[in-house]
CSV table of C-alpha atoms in Angstrom, one decimal:
chain,number,residue,atom,x,y,z
A,1,MET,CA,-8.6,3.3,31.9
A,2,MET,CA,-8.5,0.7,29.1
A,3,ALA,CA,-12.1,1.6,28.2
A,4,GLN,CA,-11.0,5.2,27.7
A,5,ALA,CA,-7.7,4.3,25.9
A,6,LEU,CA,-9.1,2.2,23.1
A,7,PRO,CA,-11.7,4.8,21.9
A,8,ALA,CA,-9.0,7.5,22.3
A,9,LEU,CA,-6.6,5.5,20.1
A,10,GLY,CA,-9.4,5.0,17.6
A,11,GLY,CA,-10.1,8.7,17.5
A,12,ILE,CA,-6.5,9.4,16.9
A,13,GLY,CA,-6.5,6.8,14.2
A,14,LEU,CA,-9.5,8.4,12.5
A,15,PHE,CA,-7.9,11.8,12.8
A,16,LEU,CA,-4.7,10.6,11.2
A,17,LEU,CA,-6.7,8.7,8.4
A,18,GLY,CA,-8.7,11.8,7.7
A,19,MET,CA,-5.6,14.0,7.5
A,20,LYS,CA,-4.0,11.6,5.1
A,21,ILE,CA,-7.0,11.3,2.8
A,22,MET,CA,-7.7,15.0,2.9
A,23,THR,CA,-4.1,16.0,2.4
A,24,ASP,CA,-3.6,13.6,-0.6
A,25,ALA,CA,-6.8,14.7,-2.2
A,26,LEU,CA,-6.1,18.4,-1.7
A,27,ARG,CA,-2.5,18.0,-3.0
A,28,GLU,CA,-3.9,16.2,-6.1
A,29,ALA,CA,-6.6,18.7,-6.7
A,30,ALA,CA,-4.3,21.7,-6.3
A,31,GLY,CA,-1.2,20.0,-7.6
A,32,ALA,CA,-0.5,22.0,-10.8
A,33,GLY,CA,-1.3,25.3,-9.2
A,34,LEU,CA,0.9,24.6,-6.2
A,35,ARG,CA,3.8,23.5,-8.5
A,36,ARG,CA,3.5,26.7,-10.4
A,37,LEU,CA,3.4,28.6,-7.1
A,38,LEU,CA,6.5,27.0,-5.8
A,39,ALA,CA,8.5,26.9,-9.0
A,40,ARG,CA,7.6,30.4,-10.3
A,41,PHE,CA,6.5,32.6,-7.4
A,42,THR,CA,9.4,31.5,-5.2
A,43,THR,CA,11.9,33.9,-6.6
A,44,THR,CA,13.1,35.3,-3.3
A,45,PRO,CA,13.2,33.9,0.2
A,46,LEU,CA,10.4,36.2,1.3
A,47,ARG,CA,8.1,35.1,-1.5
A,48,GLY,CA,9.1,31.5,-0.6
A,49,VAL,CA,7.7,32.2,2.9
A,50,ALA,CA,4.4,33.3,1.4
A,51,SER,CA,4.2,30.4,-1.0
A,52,GLY,CA,5.2,27.9,1.7
A,53,THR,CA,2.6,29.2,4.1
A,54,LEU,CA,-0.1,29.2,1.5
A,55,THR,CA,0.8,25.7,0.2
A,56,THR,CA,0.8,24.2,3.7
A,57,ALA,CA,-2.4,25.9,4.6
A,58,VAL,CA,-4.0,24.4,1.5
A,59,ILE,CA,-2.8,20.9,1.7
A,60,GLN,CA,-2.7,20.8,5.5
A,61,SER,CA,0.7,19.2,5.9
A,62,SER,CA,4.0,20.9,6.5
A,63,SER,CA,5.7,17.5,6.0
A,64,ALA,CA,4.2,17.2,2.5
A,65,THR,CA,5.3,20.7,1.6
A,66,THR,CA,8.8,20.1,2.9
A,67,VAL,CA,9.2,16.8,1.1
A,68,MET,CA,7.9,18.4,-2.1
A,69,THR,CA,10.4,21.2,-1.7
A,70,VAL,CA,13.2,18.8,-1.1
A,71,GLY,CA,12.3,17.0,-4.3
A,72,PHE,CA,12.2,20.2,-6.2
A,73,VAL,CA,15.6,21.2,-5.0
A,74,GLY,CA,17.0,17.8,-6.0
A,75,ALA,CA,15.4,18.2,-9.4
A,76,GLY,CA,16.9,21.6,-9.9
A,77,LEU,CA,13.5,23.4,-9.9
A,78,LEU,CA,14.2,25.5,-6.8
A,79,SER,CA,17.5,27.1,-5.6
A,80,PHE,CA,18.6,26.2,-2.1
A,81,PRO,CA,18.2,29.7,-0.6
A,82,HIS,CA,14.7,30.1,-2.1
A,83,ALA,CA,13.7,26.6,-0.8
A,84,LEU,CA,14.6,27.9,2.7
A,85,GLY,CA,11.9,30.5,2.4
A,86,VAL,CA,9.4,27.7,1.6
A,87,ILE,CA,10.5,25.8,4.7
A,88,TYR,CA,10.1,28.9,6.9
A,89,GLY,CA,6.6,29.3,5.5
A,90,ALA,CA,5.6,25.7,5.9
A,91,ASN,CA,6.1,26.0,9.7
A,92,ILE,CA,3.7,29.0,9.7
A,93,GLY,CA,1.2,27.2,7.5
A,94,THR,CA,1.1,24.1,9.7
A,95,THR,CA,-0.4,26.2,12.6
A,96,VAL,CA,-3.6,26.6,10.5
A,97,THR,CA,-4.6,23.1,11.5
A,98,GLY,CA,-4.5,24.1,15.2
A,99,TRP,CA,-6.7,27.1,14.5
A,100,ILE,CA,-9.2,24.8,12.6
A,101,VAL,CA,-9.3,22.4,15.5
A,102,SER,CA,-9.7,25.1,18.1
A,103,LEU,CA,-12.2,27.4,16.4
A,104,VAL,CA,-14.2,24.8,14.5
A,105,GLY,CA,-13.7,21.5,16.1
A,106,PHE,CA,-13.9,22.6,19.8
A,107,LYS,CA,-16.4,25.4,19.4
A,108,LEU,CA,-18.9,23.8,17.0
A,109,ARG,CA,-18.4,20.0,17.6
A,110,LEU,CA,-19.0,19.0,14.0
A,111,GLY,CA,-18.7,15.2,14.6
A,112,THR,CA,-22.5,14.5,14.2
A,113,VAL,CA,-22.8,16.8,11.1
A,114,ALA,CA,-19.6,15.1,9.7
A,115,MET,CA,-21.4,11.7,9.8
A,116,GLY,CA,-23.9,12.9,7.2
A,117,LEU,CA,-21.2,14.5,5.2
A,118,LEU,CA,-19.2,11.3,5.2
A,119,PHE,CA,-22.3,9.4,3.8
A,120,MET,CA,-22.5,12.0,0.9
A,121,ALA,CA,-18.7,11.8,0.4
A,122,SER,CA,-18.9,8.0,0.2
A,123,LEU,CA,-21.6,8.2,-2.5
A,124,ALA,CA,-19.4,10.6,-4.5
A,125,LEU,CA,-16.5,8.2,-4.3
A,126,LEU,CA,-18.6,5.2,-5.3
A,127,LEU,CA,-20.7,6.8,-8.1
A,128,THR,CA,-18.5,9.4,-9.7
A,129,GLU,CA,-15.1,9.8,-11.2
A,130,GLY,CA,-12.6,12.6,-11.8
A,131,ARG,CA,-13.2,15.9,-10.1
A,132,MET,CA,-16.3,14.9,-8.2
A,133,ALA,CA,-14.6,11.8,-6.8
A,134,ARG,CA,-11.7,14.0,-5.7
A,135,LEU,CA,-14.1,16.3,-3.9
A,136,GLY,CA,-15.6,13.3,-2.3
A,137,ARG,CA,-12.2,12.3,-1.0
A,138,ILE,CA,-11.6,15.7,0.4
A,139,ALA,CA,-15.0,15.7,2.1
A,140,ALA,CA,-14.4,12.2,3.5
A,141,GLY,CA,-11.1,13.2,4.9
A,142,PHE,CA,-12.6,16.3,6.4
A,143,SER,CA,-15.4,14.3,8.0
A,144,LEU,CA,-13.1,11.6,9.4
A,145,LEU,CA,-10.9,14.3,10.9
A,146,PHE,CA,-13.8,15.8,12.9
A,147,ILE,CA,-15.4,12.4,13.8
A,148,GLY,CA,-12.0,11.4,15.2
A,149,LEU,CA,-11.6,14.7,17.1
A,150,ASP,CA,-15.0,14.1,18.7
A,151,MET,CA,-14.1,10.6,19.7
A,152,MET,CA,-10.9,11.9,21.2
A,153,GLN,CA,-12.7,14.5,23.2
A,154,ASP,CA,-15.4,12.1,24.5
A,155,SER,CA,-12.9,9.4,25.4
A,156,MET,CA,-10.4,11.8,27.1
A,157,SER,CA,-13.0,13.8,28.9
A,158,GLY,CA,-12.1,11.9,32.1
A,159,ALA,CA,-8.4,11.9,31.4
A,160,GLY,CA,-7.8,14.5,34.1
A,161,GLY,CA,-8.6,11.8,36.7
A,162,TRP,CA,-5.6,9.6,35.8
A,163,LEU,CA,-3.4,12.0,33.9
A,164,HIS,CA,-3.5,14.8,36.4
A,165,PRO,CA,-1.1,17.8,36.1
A,166,ASP,CA,0.2,17.0,39.6
A,167,ARG,CA,1.6,13.7,38.2
A,168,MET,CA,3.3,15.5,35.3
A,169,PRO,CA,6.8,17.1,35.3
A,170,GLY,CA,7.0,20.6,36.9
A,171,ASP,CA,6.7,23.9,35.1
A,172,GLY,CA,10.4,24.5,35.5
A,173,VAL,CA,12.9,24.3,32.7
A,174,GLY,CA,13.6,20.6,33.3
A,175,GLY,CA,9.9,19.7,33.2
A,176,LEU,CA,9.2,21.7,30.1
A,177,LEU,CA,12.2,20.0,28.3
A,178,ILE,CA,10.7,16.6,29.2
A,179,MET,CA,7.3,17.7,27.7
A,180,ALA,CA,9.1,19.0,24.6
A,181,PHE,CA,10.7,15.6,24.2
A,182,VAL,CA,7.3,13.9,24.6
A,183,GLY,CA,5.9,16.2,21.9
A,184,LEU,CA,8.8,15.4,19.6
A,185,ALA,CA,8.3,11.6,20.2
A,186,MET,CA,4.5,11.9,19.5
A,187,THR,CA,5.2,13.6,16.2
A,188,VAL,CA,7.8,11.1,15.1
A,189,VAL,CA,5.5,8.2,15.9
A,190,MET,CA,2.4,9.7,14.3
A,191,GLN,CA,4.3,11.3,11.4
A,192,SER,CA,1.9,14.2,11.7
A,193,SER,CA,2.5,17.3,13.8
A,194,SER,CA,-1.1,18.4,13.1
A,195,ALA,CA,-2.5,15.2,14.7
A,196,ALA,CA,-0.1,15.5,17.6
A,197,VAL,CA,-1.2,19.1,18.2
A,198,ALA,CA,-4.8,18.0,18.1
A,199,VAL,CA,-4.1,15.4,20.8
A,200,VAL,CA,-2.4,18.0,23.0
A,201,LEU,CA,-5.4,20.4,22.5
A,202,VAL,CA,-7.8,17.6,23.6
A,203,LEU,CA,-5.7,16.8,26.7
A,204,LEU,CA,-5.5,20.6,27.5
A,205,ASP,CA,-9.2,20.9,27.1
A,206,SER,CA,-9.9,18.0,29.4
A,207,GLY,CA,-7.6,19.4,32.1
A,208,ALA,CA,-5.0,16.7,31.8
A,209,LEU,CA,-2.3,19.1,30.8
A,210,THR,CA,-1.5,22.6,31.9
A,211,LEU,CA,-1.1,25.4,29.4
A,212,MET,CA,2.7,25.5,30.0
A,213,HIS,CA,3.0,21.7,29.5
A,214,ALA,CA,1.0,21.8,26.3
A,215,ALA,CA,3.0,24.7,25.0
A,216,ALA,CA,6.3,22.9,25.7
A,217,ALA,CA,4.9,19.8,23.9
A,218,VAL,CA,4.0,21.9,20.8
A,219,ILE,CA,7.5,23.3,20.7
A,220,GLY,CA,8.9,19.7,20.6
A,221,MET,CA,6.4,18.8,17.9
A,222,ASN,CA,7.8,21.6,15.7
A,223,LEU,CA,11.2,19.8,15.8
A,224,GLY,CA,9.7,16.3,15.4
A,225,THR,CA,8.1,17.2,12.1
A,226,THR,CA,11.6,17.5,10.5
A,227,PHE,CA,12.2,13.8,10.8
A,228,THR,CA,9.8,13.1,7.9
A,229,ALA,CA,12.0,15.2,5.6
A,230,LEU,CA,15.2,13.6,6.9
A,231,LEU,CA,13.8,10.1,6.1
A,232,ALA,CA,12.8,11.5,2.6
A,233,VAL,CA,16.4,12.3,1.7
A,234,LEU,CA,18.0,9.0,2.5
A,235,GLY,CA,19.9,8.1,-0.7
A,236,GLY,CA,19.0,11.5,-2.2
A,237,SER,CA,21.3,14.1,-3.8
A,238,ARG,CA,23.4,16.5,-1.8
A,239,ALA,CA,21.0,19.4,-2.5
A,240,MET,CA,18.2,17.4,-1.0
A,241,GLN,CA,20.3,16.6,2.0
A,242,GLN,CA,21.2,20.2,2.4
A,243,THR,CA,17.5,21.2,2.4
A,244,ALA,CA,16.5,18.6,4.9
A,245,ALA,CA,19.5,19.6,7.2
A,246,ALA,CA,18.5,23.3,6.9
A,247,ASN,CA,14.9,22.3,7.9
A,248,LEU,CA,16.2,20.6,11.0
A,249,LEU,CA,18.6,23.4,12.0
A,250,PHE,CA,15.8,26.0,11.4
A,251,ASN,CA,13.3,24.2,13.5
A,252,PHE,CA,15.9,23.6,16.2
A,253,GLY,CA,16.8,27.3,16.2
A,254,THR,CA,13.0,28.1,16.4
A,255,MET,CA,12.8,25.8,19.4
A,256,LEU,CA,15.6,27.8,21.1
A,257,ILE,CA,13.7,31.0,20.5
A,258,ALA,CA,10.3,29.5,21.6
A,259,PHE,CA,11.4,28.4,25.1
A,260,PRO,CA,12.5,31.9,26.3
A,261,LEU,CA,9.4,33.3,24.6
A,262,LEU,CA,7.3,30.8,26.6
A,263,MET,CA,8.9,31.7,29.9
A,264,ILE,CA,8.5,35.5,29.2
A,265,SER,CA,4.9,35.3,28.0
A,266,ALA,CA,3.6,32.8,30.5
A,267,GLY,CA,1.5,35.4,32.4
A,268,ALA,CA,0.1,36.9,29.1
A,269,LEU,CA,-0.8,33.4,27.9
A,270,GLN,CA,-2.7,32.7,31.1
A,271,ASP,CA,-4.6,36.0,30.7
A,272,ILE,CA,-5.5,35.1,27.1
A,273,ALA,CA,-6.6,31.6,28.3
A,274,MET,CA,-8.9,33.2,30.9
A,275,ARG,CA,-10.5,35.4,28.3
A,276,THR,CA,-10.7,33.2,25.2
A,277,GLY,CA,-9.9,29.6,26.3
A,278,ALA,CA,-6.7,27.7,26.8
A,279,ASP,CA,-6.9,26.1,23.4
A,280,THR,CA,-6.9,29.5,21.7
A,281,ALA,CA,-4.0,30.6,23.8
A,282,LEU,CA,-2.0,27.5,22.8
A,283,VAL,CA,-2.6,27.9,19.0
A,284,LEU,CA,-1.8,31.6,19.3
A,285,PHE,CA,1.5,30.8,21.0
A,286,HIS,CA,2.2,28.1,18.3
A,287,THR,CA,1.7,30.7,15.5
A,288,ALA,CA,3.6,33.4,17.4
A,289,PHE,CA,6.9,31.5,17.9
A,290,ASN,CA,6.9,30.2,14.3
A,291,LEU,CA,6.4,33.8,13.0
A,292,LEU,CA,9.2,35.0,15.3
A,293,GLY,CA,11.5,32.2,14.2
A,294,THR,CA,10.9,33.1,10.6
A,295,ALA,CA,11.5,36.8,11.3
A,296,VAL,CA,14.8,36.0,12.9
A,297,PHE,CA,16.1,33.7,10.2
A,298,LEU,CA,14.8,35.4,7.1
A,299,PRO,CA,17.2,38.4,7.0
A,300,PHE,CA,20.1,35.9,7.2
A,301,THR,CA,18.9,33.3,4.7
A,302,ASP,CA,21.9,33.7,2.4
A,303,ARG,CA,24.3,33.3,5.2
A,304,PHE,CA,22.3,30.4,6.6
A,305,ALA,CA,22.4,28.7,3.2
A,306,GLY,CA,26.2,29.3,3.0
A,307,LEU,CA,26.6,27.7,6.5
A,308,VAL,CA,24.6,24.6,5.4
A,309,ALA,CA,26.6,24.4,2.2
A,310,ARG,CA,29.8,24.4,4.1
A,311,LEU,CA,28.6,21.7,6.5
A,312,LEU,CA,27.4,19.6,3.5
A,313,PRO,CA,29.4,20.6,0.5
A,314,GLU,CA,28.4,19.7,-3.0
A,315,PRO,CA,30.6,16.7,-4.2
A,316,SER,CA,30.5,17.8,-7.9
A,317,ALA,CA,28.8,20.4,-10.0
A,318,THR,CA,28.6,18.0,-13.0
A,319,THR,CA,26.2,15.4,-11.6
A,320,PRO,CA,22.6,15.3,-13.1
A,321,PRO,CA,19.6,16.4,-11.1
A,322,GLU,CA,18.0,13.8,-8.8
A,323,LEU,CA,15.0,11.8,-10.1
A,324,ASP,CA,13.2,11.4,-6.9
A,325,ASP,CA,10.7,8.5,-6.8
A,326,ARG,CA,8.6,10.3,-4.2
A,327,LEU,CA,7.7,12.9,-6.9
A,328,LEU,CA,5.9,10.1,-8.9
A,329,ARG,CA,2.9,10.6,-6.7
A,330,ASP,CA,2.5,14.0,-8.4
A,331,GLU,CA,2.7,13.5,-12.2
A,332,GLY,CA,3.4,17.2,-12.9
A,333,ALA,CA,6.2,17.4,-10.4
A,334,ALA,CA,7.7,14.2,-11.7
A,335,MET,CA,7.6,15.5,-15.3
A,336,GLN,CA,9.3,18.7,-14.2
A,337,ALA,CA,12.0,16.7,-12.5
A,338,ALA,CA,12.4,14.6,-15.8
A,339,HIS,CA,12.6,17.8,-17.8
A,340,SER,CA,15.5,19.0,-15.6
A,341,VAL,CA,17.4,15.8,-16.2
A,342,LEU,CA,16.7,16.0,-19.9
A,343,HIS,CA,18.0,19.6,-20.0
A,344,TRP,CA,21.2,18.5,-18.2
A,345,ALA,CA,21.7,15.6,-20.7
A,346,ALA,CA,21.0,17.8,-23.8
A,347,ARG,CA,23.4,20.5,-22.6
A,348,ASP,CA,26.1,17.9,-22.0
A,349,VAL,CA,25.6,16.3,-25.4
A,350,LEU,CA,25.5,19.6,-27.3
A,351,ASN,CA,28.5,21.0,-25.5
A,352,ALA,CA,30.5,17.9,-26.4
A,353,TYR,CA,29.5,18.2,-30.1
A,354,SER,CA,30.4,21.9,-30.0
A,355,ALA,CA,33.9,21.1,-28.7
A,356,ALA,CA,34.3,18.3,-31.2
A,357,LEU,CA,33.2,20.4,-34.2
A,358,GLY,CA,35.0,23.6,-33.1
A,359,PRO,CA,38.4,24.8,-34.4
A,360,ASP,CA,40.3,22.7,-31.9
A,361,ARG,CA,38.5,19.5,-32.9
A,362,ASP,CA,38.5,18.4,-29.2
A,363,LEU,CA,37.0,14.9,-29.1
A,364,ARG,CA,37.7,14.1,-25.5
A,365,ARG,CA,34.3,15.2,-24.2
A,366,LEU,CA,32.6,13.4,-27.0
A,367,SER,CA,34.5,10.2,-26.2
A,368,ALA,CA,33.5,10.4,-22.5
A,369,LEU,CA,29.9,11.2,-23.4
A,370,GLU,CA,28.4,7.8,-23.8
A,371,PRO,CA,29.3,6.2,-20.5
A,372,ARG,CA,28.3,9.5,-18.8
A,373,VAL,CA,25.0,10.3,-20.5
A,374,VAL,CA,23.6,7.0,-21.7
A,375,PRO,CA,22.9,5.6,-18.2
A,376,VAL,CA,21.2,8.8,-17.2
A,377,LEU,CA,19.0,8.7,-20.3
A,378,ASP,CA,18.1,5.0,-19.5
A,379,GLN,CA,17.2,6.0,-16.0
A,380,LEU,CA,15.1,8.9,-17.4
A,381,LYS,CA,13.2,6.6,-19.7
A,382,ASP,CA,12.5,4.2,-16.9
A,383,TYR,CA,11.3,7.1,-14.7
A,384,LEU,CA,9.0,8.5,-17.4
A,385,ALA,CA,7.5,5.0,-17.9
A,386,ARG,CA,6.5,5.0,-14.3
A,387,ILE,CA,4.6,8.3,-14.4
A,388,VAL,CA,0.9,7.6,-14.2
A,389,LEU,CA,-1.2,10.3,-16.1
A,390,PRO,CA,-4.8,11.1,-15.1
A,391,ARG,CA,-7.4,10.8,-17.7
A,392,ASP,CA,-8.8,14.3,-17.0
A,393,LYS,CA,-5.6,16.3,-17.7
A,394,PRO,CA,-5.0,16.4,-21.5
A,395,ASP,CA,-2.4,19.2,-21.1
A,396,GLU,CA,-0.2,17.0,-19.0
A,397,ALA,CA,-0.5,14.2,-21.5
A,398,ALA,CA,0.8,16.6,-24.2
A,399,THR,CA,3.7,17.6,-22.0
A,400,TYR,CA,4.5,13.9,-21.4
A,401,ALA,CA,4.5,13.2,-25.1
A,402,ALA,CA,6.8,16.1,-25.7
A,403,LEU,CA,9.2,14.9,-23.1
A,404,MET,CA,9.3,11.4,-24.6
A,405,HIS,CA,9.8,12.9,-28.1
A,406,GLN,CA,12.8,15.0,-26.9
A,407,VAL,CA,14.4,12.0,-25.1
A,408,ASP,CA,14.1,9.9,-28.3
A,409,HIS,CA,15.6,12.7,-30.5
A,410,LEU,CA,18.7,13.5,-28.7
A,411,PRO,CA,21.7,13.1,-31.1
A,412,PRO,CA,22.5,9.4,-31.3
A,413,LEU,CA,25.9,9.1,-29.6
A,414,GLN,CA,27.5,6.3,-31.6
A,415,ARG,CA,26.5,7.7,-35.0
A,416,GLY,CA,27.4,11.1,-33.8
A,417,LYS,CA,31.0,10.1,-32.9
A,418,GLN,CA,31.3,8.4,-36.3
A,419,ALA,CA,30.0,11.5,-38.1
A,420,VAL,CA,32.4,13.8,-36.3
A,421,ALA,CA,35.3,11.5,-37.0
A,422,GLN,CA,34.4,11.8,-40.7
A,423,GLY,CA,34.2,15.5,-40.5
A,424,HIS,CA,30.4,15.9,-40.5
A,425,GLY,CA,28.0,17.1,-37.8
A,426,PRO,CA,25.8,14.8,-35.7
A,427,VAL,CA,23.1,12.9,-37.6
């Protein structure tokens, strides 16, 4: 048993490492495009579903899409209802990994071919820079993913002997709930629902799990993936907390929909498994219940957003947008967050001057401006200083320089107050 367990754990580790490398490289390669997609195309919840699905399918991580969305909401780049659409779509997009594993990994067994691809990817990483090196990272992650999958399949091929379905919980409601909890725990530990689904597919293929047990585990994994977003909002703004809470409630609601669907469609799933294979039946069920959950929630998005807003009300409408450190991994997203804070500060400064120079000569807002805005600008400058710009993106360097210029040229608060007191405008 130990001789099987260690290679299986190694295969899971390689799969996780491959997912991490590939996801980070894909997100970096498509970063600007994905940011534009989320920030501009997500103008309605339905479009948010489309952009969330596409984004997750591209970067192969619903957790990354959700955390990115949470950060955008905190930075004021996305409204809360529109972010809900992205979250719905992320759940659909994450099922793409299961299809890749089932249709490519199981049917073609690319582990041997991936060894050669990994060698070429290593050369690209060692000998090139910029775009070619990024392509090398994508290829390396892709290779490790399939090498790890092959290792899991080989090491778990005899798992049916010691992890026999007869030793597992029954197919009743209680047994399925236990398997859902197991799937949830696997996802929380691995921090990747895609890897957890791959493990379940391998166990299903080896005969260690029945289709019903595997389907229940996948339902639990859908809920388990929300914990990454919950961890991401610790210490974050209320808008970020609302988005993470909505993600949890949506996935929990989808789980409540998925269990009855599983019981109703058990016979049909078995028929599909007989014709196309149990792995195909499982990923089809995974996609189906996520589509159904989205279809149920989408028409009520505004009401759902209102419910979450009542559960977690905004403490104040005058607080600046959140500068989320997690966005620093994506320089474009970090600069968009910085621009939101700069816009808030500039609006506050100009409104205070407008009140002070108006017919009522109201200096109260101007007097309260310095303790309110100066700490925010100091945090903004520190945040900008921590943004690392890539050498091959001159447009982002120009945007960064423009941000620094605007921060430095906000009206000086001390001299502005003195000028207003003397009857002049800000200098």
